[in-house]
XYZ file of C-alpha atoms in Angstrom:
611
model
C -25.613 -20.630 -16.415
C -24.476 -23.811 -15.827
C -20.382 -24.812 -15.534
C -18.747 -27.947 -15.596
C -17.016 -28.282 -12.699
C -13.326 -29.193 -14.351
C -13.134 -27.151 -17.127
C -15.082 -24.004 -15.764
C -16.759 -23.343 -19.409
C -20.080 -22.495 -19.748
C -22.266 -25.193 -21.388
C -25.680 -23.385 -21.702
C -24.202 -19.841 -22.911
C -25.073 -18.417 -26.349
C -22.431 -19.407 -28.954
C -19.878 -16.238 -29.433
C -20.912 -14.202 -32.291
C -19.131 -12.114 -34.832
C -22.035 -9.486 -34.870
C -21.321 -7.799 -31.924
C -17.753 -6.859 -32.379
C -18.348 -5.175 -35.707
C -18.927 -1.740 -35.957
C -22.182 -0.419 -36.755
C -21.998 2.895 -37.458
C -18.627 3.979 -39.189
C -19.103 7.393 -39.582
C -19.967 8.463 -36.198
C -17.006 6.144 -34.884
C -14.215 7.263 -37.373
C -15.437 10.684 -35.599
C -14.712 9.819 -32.258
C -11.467 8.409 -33.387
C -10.509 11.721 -34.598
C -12.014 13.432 -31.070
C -10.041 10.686 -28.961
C -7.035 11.600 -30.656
C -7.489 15.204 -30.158
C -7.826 14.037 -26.614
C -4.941 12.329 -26.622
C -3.074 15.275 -28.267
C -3.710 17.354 -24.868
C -2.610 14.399 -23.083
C 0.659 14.712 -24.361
C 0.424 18.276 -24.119
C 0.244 17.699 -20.395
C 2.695 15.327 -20.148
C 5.675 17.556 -22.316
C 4.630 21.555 -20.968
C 5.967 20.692 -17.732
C 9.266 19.072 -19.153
C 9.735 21.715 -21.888
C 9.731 24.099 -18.994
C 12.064 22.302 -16.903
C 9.778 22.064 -13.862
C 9.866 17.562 -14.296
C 13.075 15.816 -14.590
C 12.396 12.048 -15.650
C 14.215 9.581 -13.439
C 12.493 6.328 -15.825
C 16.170 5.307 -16.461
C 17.256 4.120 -13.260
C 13.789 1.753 -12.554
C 14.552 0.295 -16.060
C 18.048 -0.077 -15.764
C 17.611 -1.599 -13.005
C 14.779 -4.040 -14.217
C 17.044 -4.998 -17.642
C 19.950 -5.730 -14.955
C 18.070 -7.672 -12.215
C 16.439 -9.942 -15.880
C 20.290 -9.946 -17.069
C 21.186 -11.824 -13.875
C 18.123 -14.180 -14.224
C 19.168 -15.026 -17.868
C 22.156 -15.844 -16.905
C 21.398 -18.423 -14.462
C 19.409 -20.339 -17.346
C 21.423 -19.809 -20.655
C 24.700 -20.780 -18.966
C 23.863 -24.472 -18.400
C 22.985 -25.658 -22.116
C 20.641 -28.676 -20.595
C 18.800 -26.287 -18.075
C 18.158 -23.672 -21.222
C 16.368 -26.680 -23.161
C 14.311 -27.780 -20.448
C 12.857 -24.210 -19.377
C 12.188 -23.606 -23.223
C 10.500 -27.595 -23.452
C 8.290 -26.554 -20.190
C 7.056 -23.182 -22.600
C 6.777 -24.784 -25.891
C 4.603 -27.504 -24.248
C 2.305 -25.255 -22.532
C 1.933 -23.373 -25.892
C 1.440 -27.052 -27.450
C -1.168 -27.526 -25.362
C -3.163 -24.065 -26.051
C -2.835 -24.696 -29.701
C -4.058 -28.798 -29.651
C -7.236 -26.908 -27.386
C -7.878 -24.532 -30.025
C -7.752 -26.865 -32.669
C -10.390 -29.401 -30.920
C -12.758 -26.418 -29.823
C -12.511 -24.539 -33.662
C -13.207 -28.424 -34.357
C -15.597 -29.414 -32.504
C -17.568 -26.336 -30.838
C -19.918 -28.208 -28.451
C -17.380 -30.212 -26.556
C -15.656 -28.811 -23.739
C -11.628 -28.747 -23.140
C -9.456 -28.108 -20.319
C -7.668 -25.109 -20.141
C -3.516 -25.664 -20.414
C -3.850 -22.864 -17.275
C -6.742 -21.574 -14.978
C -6.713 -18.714 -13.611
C -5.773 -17.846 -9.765
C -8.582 -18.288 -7.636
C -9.199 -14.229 -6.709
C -8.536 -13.401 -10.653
C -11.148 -10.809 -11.904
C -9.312 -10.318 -15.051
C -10.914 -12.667 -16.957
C -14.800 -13.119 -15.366
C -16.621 -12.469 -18.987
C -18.127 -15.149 -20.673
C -16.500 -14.202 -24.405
C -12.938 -15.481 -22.498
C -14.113 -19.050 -22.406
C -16.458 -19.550 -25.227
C -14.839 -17.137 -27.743
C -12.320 -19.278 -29.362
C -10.197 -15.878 -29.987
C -10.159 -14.540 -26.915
C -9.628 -17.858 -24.922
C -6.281 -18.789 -27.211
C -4.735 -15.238 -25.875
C -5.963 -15.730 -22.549
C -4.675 -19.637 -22.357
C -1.185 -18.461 -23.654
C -0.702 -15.219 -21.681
C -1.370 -17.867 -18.766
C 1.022 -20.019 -19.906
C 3.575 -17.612 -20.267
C 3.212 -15.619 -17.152
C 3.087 -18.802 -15.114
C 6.253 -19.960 -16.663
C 8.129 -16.229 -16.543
C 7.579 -16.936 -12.432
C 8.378 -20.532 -12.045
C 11.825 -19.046 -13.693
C 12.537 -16.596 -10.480
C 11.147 -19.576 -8.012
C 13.831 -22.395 -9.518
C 16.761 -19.696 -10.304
C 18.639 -21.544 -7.411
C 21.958 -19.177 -8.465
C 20.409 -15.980 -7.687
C 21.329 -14.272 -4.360
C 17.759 -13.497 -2.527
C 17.464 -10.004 -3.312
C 18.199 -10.542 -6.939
C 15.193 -13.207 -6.508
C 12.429 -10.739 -4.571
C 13.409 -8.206 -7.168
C 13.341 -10.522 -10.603
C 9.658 -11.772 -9.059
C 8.561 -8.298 -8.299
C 9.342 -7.007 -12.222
C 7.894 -9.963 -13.700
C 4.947 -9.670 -12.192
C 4.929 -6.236 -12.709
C 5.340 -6.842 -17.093
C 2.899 -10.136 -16.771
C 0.006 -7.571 -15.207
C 0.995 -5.143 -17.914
C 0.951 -6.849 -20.917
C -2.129 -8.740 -19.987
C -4.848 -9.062 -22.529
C -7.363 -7.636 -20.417
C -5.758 -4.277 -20.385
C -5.967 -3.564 -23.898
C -9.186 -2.813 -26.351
C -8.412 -5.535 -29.429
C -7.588 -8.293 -26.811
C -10.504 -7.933 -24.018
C -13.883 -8.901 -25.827
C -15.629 -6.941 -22.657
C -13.323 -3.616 -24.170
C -14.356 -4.355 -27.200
C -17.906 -5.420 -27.164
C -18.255 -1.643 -25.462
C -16.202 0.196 -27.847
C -18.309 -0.577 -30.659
C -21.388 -0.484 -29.156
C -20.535 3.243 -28.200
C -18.874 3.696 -31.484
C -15.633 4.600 -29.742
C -17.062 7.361 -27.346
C -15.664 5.474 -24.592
C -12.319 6.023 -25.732
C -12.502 10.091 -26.258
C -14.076 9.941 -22.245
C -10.969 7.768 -21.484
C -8.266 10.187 -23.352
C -9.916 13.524 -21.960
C -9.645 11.675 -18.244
C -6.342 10.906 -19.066
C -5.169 14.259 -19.881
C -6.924 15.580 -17.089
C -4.925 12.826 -14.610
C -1.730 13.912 -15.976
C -2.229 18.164 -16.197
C -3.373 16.865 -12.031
C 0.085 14.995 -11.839
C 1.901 17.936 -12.780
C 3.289 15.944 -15.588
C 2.777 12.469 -14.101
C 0.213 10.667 -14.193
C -2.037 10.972 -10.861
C -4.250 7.574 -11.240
C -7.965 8.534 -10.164
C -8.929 5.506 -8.110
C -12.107 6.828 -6.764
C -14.248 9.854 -7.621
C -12.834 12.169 -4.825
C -15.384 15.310 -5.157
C -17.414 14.220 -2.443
C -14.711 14.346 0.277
C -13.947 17.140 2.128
C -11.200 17.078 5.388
C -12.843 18.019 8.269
C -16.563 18.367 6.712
C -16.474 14.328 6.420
C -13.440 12.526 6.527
C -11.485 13.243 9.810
C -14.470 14.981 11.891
C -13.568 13.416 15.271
C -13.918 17.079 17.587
C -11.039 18.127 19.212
C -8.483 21.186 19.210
C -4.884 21.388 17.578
C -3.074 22.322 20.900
C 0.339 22.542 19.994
C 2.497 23.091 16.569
C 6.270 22.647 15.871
C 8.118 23.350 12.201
C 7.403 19.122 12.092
C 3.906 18.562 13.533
C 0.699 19.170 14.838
C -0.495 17.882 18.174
C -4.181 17.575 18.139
C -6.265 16.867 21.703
C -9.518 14.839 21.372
C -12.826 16.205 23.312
C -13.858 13.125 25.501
C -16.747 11.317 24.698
C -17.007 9.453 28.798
C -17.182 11.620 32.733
C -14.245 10.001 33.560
C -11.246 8.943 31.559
C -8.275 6.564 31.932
C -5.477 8.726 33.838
C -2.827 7.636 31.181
C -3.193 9.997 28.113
C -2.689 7.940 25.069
C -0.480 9.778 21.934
C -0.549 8.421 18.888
C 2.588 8.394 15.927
C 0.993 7.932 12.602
C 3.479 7.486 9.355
C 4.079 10.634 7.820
C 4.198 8.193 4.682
C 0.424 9.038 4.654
C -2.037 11.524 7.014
C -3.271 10.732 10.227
C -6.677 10.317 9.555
C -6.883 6.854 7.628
C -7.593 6.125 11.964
C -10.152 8.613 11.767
C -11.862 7.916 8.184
C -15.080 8.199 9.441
C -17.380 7.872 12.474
C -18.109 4.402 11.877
C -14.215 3.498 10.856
C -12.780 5.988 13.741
C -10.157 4.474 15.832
C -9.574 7.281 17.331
C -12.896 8.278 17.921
C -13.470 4.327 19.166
C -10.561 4.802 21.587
C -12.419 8.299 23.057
C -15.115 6.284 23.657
C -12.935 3.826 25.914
C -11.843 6.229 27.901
C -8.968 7.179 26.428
C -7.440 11.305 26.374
C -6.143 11.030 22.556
C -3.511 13.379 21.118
C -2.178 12.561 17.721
C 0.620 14.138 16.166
C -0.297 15.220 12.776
C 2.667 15.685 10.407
C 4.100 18.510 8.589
C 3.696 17.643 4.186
C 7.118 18.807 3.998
C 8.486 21.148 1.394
C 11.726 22.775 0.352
C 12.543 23.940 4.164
C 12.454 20.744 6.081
C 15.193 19.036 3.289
C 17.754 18.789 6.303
C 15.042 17.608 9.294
C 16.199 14.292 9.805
C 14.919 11.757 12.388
C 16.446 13.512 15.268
C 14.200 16.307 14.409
C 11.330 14.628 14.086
C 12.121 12.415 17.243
C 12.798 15.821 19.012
C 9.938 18.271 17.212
C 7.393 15.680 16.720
C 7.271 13.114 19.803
C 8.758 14.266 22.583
C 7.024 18.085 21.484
C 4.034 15.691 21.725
C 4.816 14.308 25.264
C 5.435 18.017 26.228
C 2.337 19.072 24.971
C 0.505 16.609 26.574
C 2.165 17.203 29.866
C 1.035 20.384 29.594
C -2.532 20.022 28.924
C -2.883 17.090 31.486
C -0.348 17.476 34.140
C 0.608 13.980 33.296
C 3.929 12.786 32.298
C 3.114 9.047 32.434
C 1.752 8.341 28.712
C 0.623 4.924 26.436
C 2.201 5.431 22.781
C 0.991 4.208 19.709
C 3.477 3.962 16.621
C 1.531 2.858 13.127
C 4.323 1.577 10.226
C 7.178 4.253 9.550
C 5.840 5.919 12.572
C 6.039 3.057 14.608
C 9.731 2.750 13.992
C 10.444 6.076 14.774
C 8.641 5.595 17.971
C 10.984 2.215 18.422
C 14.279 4.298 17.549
C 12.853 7.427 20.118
C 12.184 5.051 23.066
C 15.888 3.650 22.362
C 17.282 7.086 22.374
C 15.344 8.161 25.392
C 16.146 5.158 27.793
C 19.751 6.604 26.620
C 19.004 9.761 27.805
C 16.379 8.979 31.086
C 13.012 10.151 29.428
C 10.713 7.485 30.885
C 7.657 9.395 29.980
C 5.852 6.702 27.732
C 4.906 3.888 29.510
C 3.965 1.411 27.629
C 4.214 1.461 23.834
C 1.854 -0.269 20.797
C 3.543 -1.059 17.236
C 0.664 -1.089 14.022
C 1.789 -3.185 11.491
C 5.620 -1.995 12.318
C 9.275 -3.166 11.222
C 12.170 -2.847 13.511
C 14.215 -5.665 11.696
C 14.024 -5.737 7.993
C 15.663 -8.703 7.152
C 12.207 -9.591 5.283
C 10.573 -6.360 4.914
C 8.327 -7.126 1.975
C 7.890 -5.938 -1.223
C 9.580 -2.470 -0.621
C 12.959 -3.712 -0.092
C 12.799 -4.426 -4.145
C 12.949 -0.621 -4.345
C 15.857 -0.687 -1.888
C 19.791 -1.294 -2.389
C 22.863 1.163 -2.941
C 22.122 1.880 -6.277
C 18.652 2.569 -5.972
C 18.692 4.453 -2.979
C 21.734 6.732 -4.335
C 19.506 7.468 -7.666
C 16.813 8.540 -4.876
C 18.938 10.625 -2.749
C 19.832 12.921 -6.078
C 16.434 13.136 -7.143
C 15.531 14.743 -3.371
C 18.670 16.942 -3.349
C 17.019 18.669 -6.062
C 14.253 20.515 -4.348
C 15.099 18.912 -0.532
C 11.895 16.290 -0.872
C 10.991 13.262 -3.138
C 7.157 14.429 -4.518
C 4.718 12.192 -3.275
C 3.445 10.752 -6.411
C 6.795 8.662 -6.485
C 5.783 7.293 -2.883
C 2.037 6.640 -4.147
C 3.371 4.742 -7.344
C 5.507 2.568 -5.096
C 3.126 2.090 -3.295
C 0.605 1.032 -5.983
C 2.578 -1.164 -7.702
C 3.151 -3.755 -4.377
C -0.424 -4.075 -5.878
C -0.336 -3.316 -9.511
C -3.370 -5.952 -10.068
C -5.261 -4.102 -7.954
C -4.604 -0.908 -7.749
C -3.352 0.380 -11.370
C -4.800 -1.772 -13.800
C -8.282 -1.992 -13.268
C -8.307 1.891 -13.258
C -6.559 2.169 -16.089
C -9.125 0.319 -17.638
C -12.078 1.465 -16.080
C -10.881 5.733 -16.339
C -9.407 5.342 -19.360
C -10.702 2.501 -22.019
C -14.310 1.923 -20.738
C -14.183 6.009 -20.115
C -16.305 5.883 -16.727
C -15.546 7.813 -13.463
C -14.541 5.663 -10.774
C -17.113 5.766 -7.523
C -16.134 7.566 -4.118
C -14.379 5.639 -1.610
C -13.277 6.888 1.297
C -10.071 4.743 1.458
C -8.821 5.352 -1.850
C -9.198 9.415 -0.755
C -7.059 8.449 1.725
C -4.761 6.769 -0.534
C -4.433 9.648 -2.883
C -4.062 12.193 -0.776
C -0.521 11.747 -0.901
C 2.673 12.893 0.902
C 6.242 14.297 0.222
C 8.856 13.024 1.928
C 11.551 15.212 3.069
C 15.207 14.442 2.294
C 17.200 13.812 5.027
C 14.675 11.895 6.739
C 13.979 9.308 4.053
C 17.405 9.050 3.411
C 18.089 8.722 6.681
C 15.153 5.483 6.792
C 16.291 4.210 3.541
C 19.912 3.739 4.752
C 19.269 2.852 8.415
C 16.479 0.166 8.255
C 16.174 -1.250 4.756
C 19.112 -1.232 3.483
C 21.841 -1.417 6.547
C 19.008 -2.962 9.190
C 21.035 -0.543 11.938
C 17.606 -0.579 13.855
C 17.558 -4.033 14.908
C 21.438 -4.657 15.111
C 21.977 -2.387 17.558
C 23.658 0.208 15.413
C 21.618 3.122 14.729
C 23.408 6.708 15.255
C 20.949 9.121 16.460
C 21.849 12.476 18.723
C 25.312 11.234 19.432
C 24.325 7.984 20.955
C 24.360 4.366 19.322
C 20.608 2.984 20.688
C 19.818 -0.524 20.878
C 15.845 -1.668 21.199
C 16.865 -4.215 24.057
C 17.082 -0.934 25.964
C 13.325 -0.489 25.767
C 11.781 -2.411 28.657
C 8.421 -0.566 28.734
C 5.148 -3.646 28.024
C 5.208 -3.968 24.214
C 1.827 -4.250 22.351
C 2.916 -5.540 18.881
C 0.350 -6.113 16.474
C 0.894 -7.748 12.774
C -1.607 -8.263 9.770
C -1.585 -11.473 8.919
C -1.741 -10.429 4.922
C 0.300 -7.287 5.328
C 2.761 -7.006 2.240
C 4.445 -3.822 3.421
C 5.556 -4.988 6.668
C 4.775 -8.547 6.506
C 3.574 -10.506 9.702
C 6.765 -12.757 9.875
C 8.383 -9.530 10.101
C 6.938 -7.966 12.734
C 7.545 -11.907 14.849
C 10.841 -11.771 14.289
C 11.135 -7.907 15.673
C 9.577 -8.708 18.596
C 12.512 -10.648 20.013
C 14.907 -6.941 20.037
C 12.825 -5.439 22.563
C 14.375 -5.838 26.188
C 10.612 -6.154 27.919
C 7.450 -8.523 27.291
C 6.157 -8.495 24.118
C 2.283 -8.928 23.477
C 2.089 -10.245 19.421
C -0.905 -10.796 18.277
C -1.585 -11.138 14.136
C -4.619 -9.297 12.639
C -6.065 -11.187 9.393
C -6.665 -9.386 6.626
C -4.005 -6.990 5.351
C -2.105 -3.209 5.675
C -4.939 -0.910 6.120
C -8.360 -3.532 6.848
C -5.946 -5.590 9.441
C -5.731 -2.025 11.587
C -8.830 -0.359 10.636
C -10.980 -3.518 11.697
C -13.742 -1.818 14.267
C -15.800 -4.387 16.766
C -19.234 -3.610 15.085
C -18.307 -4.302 11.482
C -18.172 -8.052 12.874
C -14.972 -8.774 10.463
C -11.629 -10.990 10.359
C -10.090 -12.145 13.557
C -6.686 -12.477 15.078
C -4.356 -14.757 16.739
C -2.868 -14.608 20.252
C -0.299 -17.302 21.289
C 1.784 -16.215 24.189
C 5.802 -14.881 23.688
C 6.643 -14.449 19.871
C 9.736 -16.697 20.090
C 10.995 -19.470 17.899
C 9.248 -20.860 14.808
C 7.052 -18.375 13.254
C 5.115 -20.998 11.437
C 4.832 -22.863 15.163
C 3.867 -20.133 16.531
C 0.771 -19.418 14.272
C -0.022 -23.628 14.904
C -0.013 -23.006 18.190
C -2.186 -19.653 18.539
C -5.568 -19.070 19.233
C -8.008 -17.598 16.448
C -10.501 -15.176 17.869
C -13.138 -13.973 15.880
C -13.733 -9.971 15.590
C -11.905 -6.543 15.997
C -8.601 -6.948 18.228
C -9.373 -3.269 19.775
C -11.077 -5.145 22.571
C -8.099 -6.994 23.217
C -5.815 -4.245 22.934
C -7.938 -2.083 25.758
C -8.332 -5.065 27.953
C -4.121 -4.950 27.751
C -3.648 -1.441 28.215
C -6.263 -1.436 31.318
C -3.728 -4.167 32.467
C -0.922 -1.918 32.919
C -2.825 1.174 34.817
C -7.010 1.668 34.729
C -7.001 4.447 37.264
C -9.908 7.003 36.509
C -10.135 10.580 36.674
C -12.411 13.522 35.330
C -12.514 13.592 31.567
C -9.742 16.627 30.421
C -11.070 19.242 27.804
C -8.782 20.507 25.281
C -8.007 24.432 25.889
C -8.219 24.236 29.756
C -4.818 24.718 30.301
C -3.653 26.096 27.374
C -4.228 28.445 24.889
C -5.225 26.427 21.167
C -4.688 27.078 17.747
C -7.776 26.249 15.874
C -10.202 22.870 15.512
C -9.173 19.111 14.731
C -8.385 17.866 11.920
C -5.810 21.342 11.821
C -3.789 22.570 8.901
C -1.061 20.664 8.110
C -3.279 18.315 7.211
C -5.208 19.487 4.457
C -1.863 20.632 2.766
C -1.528 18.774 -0.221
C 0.872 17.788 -2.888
C-alpha cells in the first residue's frame, strides 16, 4: 500500500464498496438481534438487583454536576464578550467548511486525493482502517469529529479568564466527552464495527452484551471493565512468587522477609512502602519484571510491607495508624529478625508520601532508624499534581467523604475508574470496544491483573490524604498535623534518592523536581522515561528507556532537564551504585524464621483479599 506522504490516503487501495456493509443473511441476524437484546436484558438486570436491594447507592450526580458547572464557567468566558463568541464559532464553522468542500471534491472526483481539514495525533489508533480514508462516509465523520474535538480543547487552552483549576478540570472533561462520543466507539460510525457485525450477522454483539452483563453482575452493580483475560493468573502460583516468609502482621499490614538469593548480603536491610492504592506485587510481577527479586539478587535483605484491603473496621485508621502499625511495625520487625536498627527505605507514590510524612514525624520524635530513604514516582508538594487533582477540591472531596461514611471505605472500583479515566483512550475505550462490540475476550496481561485487582480505601485515611496533600498541600508547607506534632520535610536530613518518570501523569516529573527542594538533606533526582508503572518497573535486561541525572534538582525544571545527562537502560544500577555509597558493609545472608517465629509463605494473605 502505497501513501502520499501529505495527505496520508491510500492511492493503490480497492475503492470502498457498498457490498460489504450490507447484510447477508437477515434472518439469522434479526435472530441475534433478538438474543443480544435478551443479553442486554440481564445486563440491566445486573445493573438494577443490586439497587432495588439497596446494597449500591449512585453518586453519578456529583461527577456531572460538577462537569455541567466546571463547562458553565468555560461558557461564560466566551459568550460574555460578543466579538470573542463570533470568532470561536468562525474558527468551527470553517473547519466544518472545510470537511464539507473535501467531501464534495472526493464524492466528485474519487481518484484525486485531498487533505484532511485535521489529522490525527501521531500515537492515534482510533482510526488505522483503511474504510476511514477512502470511504467517503466514514472519512466526513471522522474529519468533523476532528474538527470539533480539536476546537472543544483550543477553547480550555485560550479561556485566559478561568482560574487554573477551573482550566485542568474543563480540559480533563472535554477530553473525557471527545473520547466518548468518538466515532470509533460506536457500530454505525466505525466501518471496522461494522464490516464485522455483518459479516457475523450480529453474533458479535450477543458475545459483547452477555460480557457485559457478566462485567457488571462482577462489579456488583458497576461495571468492572475486563482489560485482560485474568484466568490464567494466580497470586503466589505466578504473579508474586519471589520466596520468602510473612514475618510479622498488624490490624494494617503484613511484613514479608525475602530468602536471599547471595552468601553475603549488604548489612543495611532494605524495607519497602508500596501504595496501598494498589498491592505490593506490581514490584514483584514476575521473575523477569521482579524488583524485588532483582534487589535480592544485589544483595539486598528485602521486607515489604504488604497492606491490609481494608473493610468496615479500619474506617477510623488514619495515617497515624498506618505510620505507627505499618512502618515503624515494619522497622520493628525487621529489627527483630536482623538485629539491625539501621535500615534503607523505599516509598513508591501514596506510599512514598507516607514514608515522607513518617520520617518528618520521627525526626520529631528521635527515631533515626531509616537511614537513607528512596521516593518512586512520589509527591510531597502538589501544587501540580497531575490529572488527579481534577477529582480534588472542597466540593468533591466532601461528596467523597459521605460516600465512605457509609460503610467506613470508598470500594475500589471508584479508585480503578479514576484511575482509568487519566487514560480513558487507553484504558476504557478500546475495551469497550473490543469486550463488548467486536464480542472477543481480551488476552492475559500480567499488568492489567495488576491493575484490576483493585483496592478499597479506608475512610479516615483517604480523607485524611485528600485534605492534607491535594487539596490543602499541608505536606510541603510545613503544616501537616500528625500525633500531636506539626512536621516539616526540611526536618528529614537522611540522603534522598528521588526518582521521577519522565511521562508520569499521576505524579508528574515536574512535580516530583519541585519536591525535592523541602527535604533538609541532599537530594539525588534522577527522571525515568517512560511513564507511572514502565518508568519504575524498567529491569537492566529488558534493555529499555533511559534516565537523566543532572546534579541538585534546583531552579528551572526545564534547565535542569537541558542540562542532564541521558543514560541509556534500567536506573536500578544507578540506584545500587547510590545506596552502596552510603554503607556496602557485608555480612552472612539472614534467613527469614531464624529469629522469629513466621506466619506462613510470601506473597501472605492480605494480599490475595480482594474487592
Amino acid at each position: 500500500m502505497s501513501k502520499t506522504p501529505d495527505s496520508g490516503k491510500a492511492e493503490d487501495d480497492e475503492p470502498s464498496t457498498v457490498e460489504q456493509y450490507l447484510v447477508k443473511d437477515p434472518e439469522r441476524f434479526a435472530l441475534n438481534m433478538a438474543r443480544m437484546i435478551e443479553q442486554a436484558g440481564k445486563a440491566a438486570s445486573a445493573w438494577a438487583e443490586p439497587r432495588e436491594k439497596g446494597d449500591v447507592r449512585d453518586h453519578v450526580a456529583e461527577p456531572v454536576v460538577d462537569m455541567v458547572k466546571t463547562f458553565s464557567k468555560l461558557s461564560e468566558y466566551w459568550l460574555s464578550d460578543p466579538q470573542r463568541a463570533l470568532e470561536a464559532q468562525t474558527r468551527l464553522f470553517s473547519g466544518y467548511m472545510t470537511v464539507w468542500a473535501n467531501a464534495i471534491q472526493r464524492t466528485s472526483n474519487a481518484t484525486e486525493a485531498t487533505e484532511d481539514a485535521v489529522k490525527p495525533e501521531r500515537g492515534d489508533k482510533r482510526f488505522l482502517d483503511p474504510e476511514w480514508g477512502r470511504n467517503a462516509f466514514f472519512d466526513f465523520l471522522k474529519q468533523a469529529y476532528l474538527v470539533t474535538s480539536r476546537w472543544a480543547a483550543d477553547l480550555v487552552e485560550h479561556a485566559d479568564g478561568l482560574d487554573e483549576h477551573t482550566r485542568h478540570k474543563a480540559g480533563f472533561y472535554v477530553k473525557q466527552v471527545a473520547n466518548a462520543i468518538s466515532p470509533s466507539n460506536f457500530i454505525l460510525t466505525n466501518p471496522e464495527l461494522f464490516r464485522e457485525t455483518v459479516a457475523s450477522n450480529g453474533e458479535n454483539l450477543v458475545r459483547g452484551m452477555k460480557m457485559l452483563a457478566e462485567d457488571i453482575a462482577a462489579g456488583k452493580g458497576d461495571l468492572k471493565l475486563r482489560q485482560a483475560d485474568y484466568s490464567p493468573f494466580e497470586i503466589g502460583r505466578n504473579i508474586a512468587t519471589t520466596p520468602g516468609k510473612v514475618v510479622g502482621r498488624s490490624d494494617v499490614a503484613e511484613i514479608i522477609q525475602y530468602d536471599p538469593a547471595t552468601e553475603t548480603v549488604l548489612k543495611r536491610p532494605l524495607l519497602i512502602c508500596p501504595p496501598w492504592i494498589n498491592k505490593f506485587y506490581i514490584l514483584d510481577l514476575n521473575p523477569q519484571k521482579s524488583f524485588i527479586r532483582w534487589a535480592i539478587e544485589q544483595g539486598h535483605t528485602v521486607f515489604v510491607i504488604s497492606w491490609i484491603n481494608p473493610d468496615e473496621r479500619h474506617g477510623t485508621k488514619g495515617w497515624e495508624a498506618y505510620i505507627r502499625e505499618g512502618l515503624q511495625y515494619g522497622l520493628d520487625t525487621v529489627e527483630k529478625a536482623t538485629g539491625e536498627r539501621d535500615v534503607n527505605a523505599i516509598g513508591y507514590c501514596v506510599g512514598g508520601t507516607l514514608l515522607a510524612a513518617a520520617l518528618a514525624l520521627m525526626a520529631r520524635e528521635g527515631d533515626d532508624r531509616i537511614k537513607s530513604a528512596t521516593f518512586f514516582t512520589t509527591q510531597v508538594d502538589f501544587t501540580y499534581a497531575g490529572d488527579l487533582k481534577v477529582f480534588v477540591d472542597e466540593e468533591q472531596v466532601a461528596a467523597v467523604e459521605k460516600s465512605m461514611s457509609e460503610k467506613g471505605y470508598l470500594d475500589g472500583t471508584k479508585m480503578a475508574t479514576a484511575f482509568n479515566m487519566l487514560r480513558s483512550g487507553d484504558l476504557i475505550w478500546p475495551y469497550v470496544i473490543n469486550n463488548y462490540m467486536r464480542g472477543k475476550d481480551p488476552l492475559p496481561f500480567d499488568l492489567l491483573y495488576w491493575n484490576a485487582d483493585s483496592t478499597r480505601m479506608g475512610a479516615a485515611n483517604h480523607s485524611f490524604y485528600l485534605r492534607n496533600c491535594y487539596l490543602e498541600n499541608n505536606l510541603s508547607q510545613g503544616m501537616m498535623e500528625l500525633a500531636g506534632h506539626t512536621v516539616s520535610l526540611g526536618d528529614i536530613t537522611i540522603p534522598i534518592y528521588n526518582l521521577a518518570s519522565k511521562e508520569d501523569h499521576i505524579a508528574p516529573a515536574l512535580s516530583v523536581f519541585l519536591g525535592s527542594k523541602y527535604f533538609g538533606g541532599k537530594v539525588e533526582y534522577v527522571m525515568a522515561g517512560s511513564g507511572h508503572i514502565a518508568g519504575v518497573v524498567n529491569p537492566p535486561a529488558s534493555n529499555k528507556y533511559q534516565y537523566w541525572t543532572g546534579g541538585t534538582p534546583t531552579g528551572d525544571f526545564g534547565q535542569w532537564i537541558a542540562r542532564a545527562t541521558d543514560h541509556p537502560g534500567s536506573w536500578w544500577p544507578h540506584w545500587q551504585s547510590w545506596i552502596e555509597a552510603r554503607d556496602n558493609t557485608r555480612v552472612p545472608a539472614r534467613k527469614p524464621g531464624k529469629h522469629m517465629k513466621t506466619l506462613g509463605d510470601a506473597p501472605g494473605t492480605y494480599v490475595k483479599v480482594r474487592v
